[in-house]
PDB file of C-alpha atoms in Angstrom:
ATOM      1  CA  UNK A  19      68.945  86.287  84.723  1.00 49.00           C
ATOM      2  CA  UNK A  20      72.001  88.442  84.184  1.00 50.00           C
ATOM      3  CA  UNK A  21      73.854  89.641  87.217  1.00 45.00           C
ATOM      4  CA  UNK A  22      74.346  93.445  87.403  1.00 45.00           C
ATOM      5  CA  UNK A  23      77.896  94.420  86.575  1.00 48.00           C
ATOM      6  CA  UNK A  24      79.897  95.577  89.590  1.00 41.00           C
ATOM      7  CA  UNK A  25      81.684  98.879  89.481  1.00 43.00           C
ATOM      8  CA  UNK A  26      85.286  98.929  90.601  1.00 36.00           C
ATOM      9  CA  UNK A  27      87.263 101.885  91.778  1.00 37.00           C
ATOM     10  CA  UNK A  28      90.946 102.488  91.202  1.00 40.00           C
ATOM     11  CA  UNK A  29      92.334 102.537  94.743  1.00 42.00           C
ATOM     12  CA  UNK A  30      95.212 104.737  93.619  1.00 49.00           C
ATOM     13  CA  UNK A  31      92.837 107.605  92.910  1.00 52.00           C
ATOM     14  CA  UNK A  32      92.366 110.219  95.589  1.00 52.00           C
ATOM     15  CA  UNK A  33      88.779 111.357  96.195  1.00 52.00           C
ATOM     16  CA  UNK A  34      88.278 114.836  94.850  1.00 56.00           C
ATOM     17  CA  UNK A  35      87.455 117.307  97.622  1.00 59.00           C
ATOM     18  CA  UNK A  36      85.819 114.608  99.752  1.00 70.00           C
ATOM     19  CA  UNK A  37      87.743 115.763 102.807  1.00 75.00           C
ATOM     20  CA  UNK A  38      90.140 118.620 103.474  1.00 78.00           C
ATOM     21  CA  UNK A  39      93.770 118.081 102.583  1.00 84.00           C
ATOM     22  CA  UNK A  40      96.083 117.094 105.413  1.00 85.00           C
ATOM     23  CA  UNK A  41      99.861 117.422 105.597  1.00 88.00           C
ATOM     24  CA  UNK A  42     102.227 114.520 105.127  1.00 93.00           C
ATOM     25  CA  UNK A  43     103.593 113.790 108.585  1.00 94.00           C
ATOM     26  CA  UNK A  44     105.312 110.418 108.116  1.00 97.00           C
ATOM     27  CA  UNK A  45     106.642 108.247 105.325  1.00 97.00           C
ATOM     28  CA  UNK A  46     106.245 104.473 105.305  1.00 98.00           C
ATOM     29  CA  UNK A  47     109.260 102.939 103.538  1.00 98.00           C
ATOM     30  CA  UNK A  48     108.868  99.300 102.530  1.00 98.00           C
ATOM     31  CA  UNK A  49     112.172  97.726 101.555  1.00 97.00           C
ATOM     32  CA  UNK A  50     112.861  94.673  99.453  1.00 97.00           C
ATOM     33  CA  UNK A  51     116.098  92.988  98.533  1.00 96.00           C
ATOM     34  CA  UNK A  52     116.652  92.919  94.789  1.00 96.00           C
ATOM     35  CA  UNK A  53     118.100  89.399  95.178  1.00 94.00           C
ATOM     36  CA  UNK A  54     119.049  87.254  98.170  1.00 93.00           C
ATOM     37  CA  UNK A  55     122.390  88.300  99.619  1.00 94.00           C
ATOM     38  CA  UNK A  56     125.331  86.011  99.138  1.00 96.00           C
ATOM     39  CA  UNK A  57     127.360  85.069 102.235  1.00 97.00           C
ATOM     40  CA  UNK A  58     130.112  87.389 100.992  1.00 97.00           C
ATOM     41  CA  UNK A  59     127.672  90.325 100.611  1.00 96.00           C
ATOM     42  CA  UNK A  60     126.268  89.715 104.104  1.00 95.00           C
ATOM     43  CA  UNK A  61     129.753  89.714 105.601  1.00 97.00           C
ATOM     44  CA  UNK A  62     130.828  92.843 103.729  1.00 96.00           C
ATOM     45  CA  UNK A  63     127.687  94.999 103.939  1.00 97.00           C
ATOM     46  CA  UNK A  64     125.648  94.162 107.058  1.00 95.00           C
ATOM     47  CA  UNK A  65     128.336  95.289 109.558  1.00 97.00           C
ATOM     48  CA  UNK A  66     127.936  98.775 108.019  1.00 97.00           C
ATOM     49  CA  UNK A  67     124.176  98.623 107.286  1.00 97.00           C
ATOM     50  CA  UNK A  68     123.083  97.999 110.881  1.00 96.00           C
ATOM     51  CA  UNK A  69     125.040 100.853 112.539  1.00 98.00           C
ATOM     52  CA  UNK A  70     124.024 103.296 109.785  1.00 98.00           C
ATOM     53  CA  UNK A  71     120.362 102.349 110.305  1.00 98.00           C
ATOM     54  CA  UNK A  72     120.725 102.752 114.074  1.00 98.00           C
ATOM     55  CA  UNK A  73     122.182 106.223 113.478  1.00 98.00           C
ATOM     56  CA  UNK A  74     119.040 107.194 111.505  1.00 98.00           C
ATOM     57  CA  UNK A  75     116.931 105.921 114.407  1.00 98.00           C
ATOM     58  CA  UNK A  76     118.979 107.848 116.987  1.00 98.00           C
ATOM     59  CA  UNK A  77     118.746 110.995 114.822  1.00 98.00           C
ATOM     60  CA  UNK A  78     114.944 110.671 114.998  1.00 98.00           C
ATOM     61  CA  UNK A  79     114.540 110.005 111.264  1.00 98.00           C
ATOM     62  CA  UNK A  80     113.328 106.431 111.763  1.00 98.00           C
ATOM     63  CA  UNK A  81     110.479 106.270 114.258  1.00 97.00           C
ATOM     64  CA  UNK A  82     109.763 102.543 114.108  1.00 98.00           C
ATOM     65  CA  UNK A  83     111.239  99.636 112.213  1.00 97.00           C
ATOM     66  CA  UNK A  84     110.226  96.096 111.479  1.00 97.00           C
ATOM     67  CA  UNK A  85     111.414  93.103 109.532  1.00 96.00           C
ATOM     68  CA  UNK A  86     109.088  91.766 106.844  1.00 95.00           C
ATOM     69  CA  UNK A  87     107.839  88.297 107.737  1.00 96.00           C
ATOM     70  CA  UNK A  88     108.704  87.109 104.224  1.00 93.00           C
ATOM     71  CA  UNK A  89     112.361  87.967 104.926  1.00 90.00           C
ATOM     72  CA  UNK A  90     112.608  90.263 101.912  1.00 93.00           C
ATOM     73  CA  UNK A  91     113.601  93.442 103.756  1.00 95.00           C
ATOM     74  CA  UNK A  92     112.827  96.069 106.385  1.00 97.00           C
ATOM     75  CA  UNK A  93     109.868  98.395 106.879  1.00 98.00           C
ATOM     76  CA  UNK A  94     110.506 101.833 108.348  1.00 98.00           C
ATOM     77  CA  UNK A  95     108.054 104.404 109.673  1.00 98.00           C
ATOM     78  CA  UNK A  96     109.995 107.598 109.118  1.00 98.00           C
ATOM     79  CA  UNK A  97     109.743 111.013 110.757  1.00 97.00           C
ATOM     80  CA  UNK A  98     110.098 112.929 107.505  1.00 97.00           C
ATOM     81  CA  UNK A  99     107.527 114.824 105.485  1.00 96.00           C
ATOM     82  CA  UNK A 100     108.595 114.053 101.925  1.00 97.00           C
ATOM     83  CA  UNK A 101     109.409 111.015  99.847  1.00 97.00           C
ATOM     84  CA  UNK A 102     112.459 112.871  98.553  1.00 98.00           C
ATOM     85  CA  UNK A 103     113.919 113.196 102.066  1.00 98.00           C
ATOM     86  CA  UNK A 104     113.185 109.544 102.888  1.00 98.00           C
ATOM     87  CA  UNK A 105     114.740 108.440  99.588  1.00 98.00           C
ATOM     88  CA  UNK A 106     117.849 110.571 100.218  1.00 98.00           C
ATOM     89  CA  UNK A 107     118.346 109.204 103.746  1.00 98.00           C
ATOM     90  CA  UNK A 108     117.793 105.550 102.859  1.00 98.00           C
ATOM     91  CA  UNK A 109     119.812 105.924  99.664  1.00 97.00           C
ATOM     92  CA  UNK A 110     122.925 106.431 101.797  1.00 97.00           C
ATOM     93  CA  UNK A 111     122.542 103.050 103.498  1.00 97.00           C
ATOM     94  CA  UNK A 112     125.058 100.468 102.194  1.00 97.00           C
ATOM     95  CA  UNK A 113     122.459  98.014 100.793  1.00 97.00           C
ATOM     96  CA  UNK A 114     120.694 100.747  98.840  1.00 95.00           C
ATOM     97  CA  UNK A 115     123.967 102.335  97.779  1.00 94.00           C
ATOM     98  CA  UNK A 116     125.096  98.947  96.395  1.00 95.00           C
ATOM     99  CA  UNK A 117     121.768  98.675  94.478  1.00 96.00           C
ATOM    100  CA  UNK A 118     120.824  95.580  96.501  1.00 97.00           C
ATOM    101  CA  UNK A 119     117.749  97.134  98.185  1.00 97.00           C
ATOM    102  CA  UNK A 120     114.809  99.060  96.774  1.00 97.00           C
ATOM    103  CA  UNK A 121     112.089 100.921  98.652  1.00 98.00           C
ATOM    104  CA  UNK A 122     108.464 101.761  98.052  1.00 98.00           C
ATOM    105  CA  UNK A 123     107.380 104.960  99.781  1.00 98.00           C
ATOM    106  CA  UNK A 124     103.906 105.814 101.059  1.00 98.00           C
ATOM    107  CA  UNK A 125     103.060 109.298 102.351  1.00 96.00           C
ATOM    108  CA  UNK A 126     101.011 109.260 105.548  1.00 95.00           C
ATOM    109  CA  UNK A 127      99.072 112.011 107.294  1.00 92.00           C
ATOM    110  CA  UNK A 128      96.353 112.567 109.850  1.00 89.00           C
ATOM    111  CA  UNK A 129      93.077 110.741 109.276  1.00 88.00           C
ATOM    112  CA  UNK A 130      91.239 113.393 107.286  1.00 81.00           C
ATOM    113  CA  UNK A 131      87.629 112.306 108.042  1.00 80.00           C
ATOM    114  CA  UNK A 132      88.251 113.138 111.710  1.00 79.00           C
ATOM    115  CA  UNK A 133      87.488 116.761 110.812  1.00 76.00           C
ATOM    116  CA  UNK A 134      83.821 115.699 110.897  1.00 77.00           C
ATOM    117  CA  UNK A 135      84.124 115.315 114.674  1.00 80.00           C
ATOM    118  CA  UNK A 136      84.646 119.064 114.907  1.00 78.00           C
ATOM    119  CA  UNK A 137      81.750 121.491 114.707  1.00 70.00           C
ATOM    120  CA  UNK A 138      83.261 123.319 111.746  1.00 67.00           C
ATOM    121  CA  UNK A 139      83.800 119.985 109.982  1.00 59.00           C
ATOM    122  CA  UNK A 140      80.073 119.258 109.847  1.00 59.00           C
ATOM    123  CA  UNK A 141      79.398 122.796 108.642  1.00 58.00           C
ATOM    124  CA  UNK A 142      81.756 122.375 105.675  1.00 64.00           C
ATOM    125  CA  UNK A 143      81.157 118.670 104.887  1.00 61.00           C
ATOM    126  CA  UNK A 144      80.350 118.097 101.231  1.00 61.00           C
ATOM    127  CA  UNK A 145      81.177 121.659 100.184  1.00 61.00           C
TER     128      UNK A 145
END
């Protein structure tokens, strides 16, 4: 007996009109070193990278920061509303400026299905 073929969905697709649009309120920036740093690069760049990153934190642009467990770079939760702004800010950091770090950016916003908890949300659901 043949097994029914499973349908797969492209997870990069956004559902069309499933829920109301929400604003981008944060950007998740996932960094990765292009190649492991040499001892010379560490000595030359990290004394500038760390203070510059702290300045972004103190300016309120970086909300939270972590180190990837695989050691390949940092992860920042940023208080900016566009990828362009996040890219511009992180592009000024010494590792990125030296083309030693790259970032992937993910736009984040409020959990859209929560509108269903509101009376008007149920009235407009599926429309």
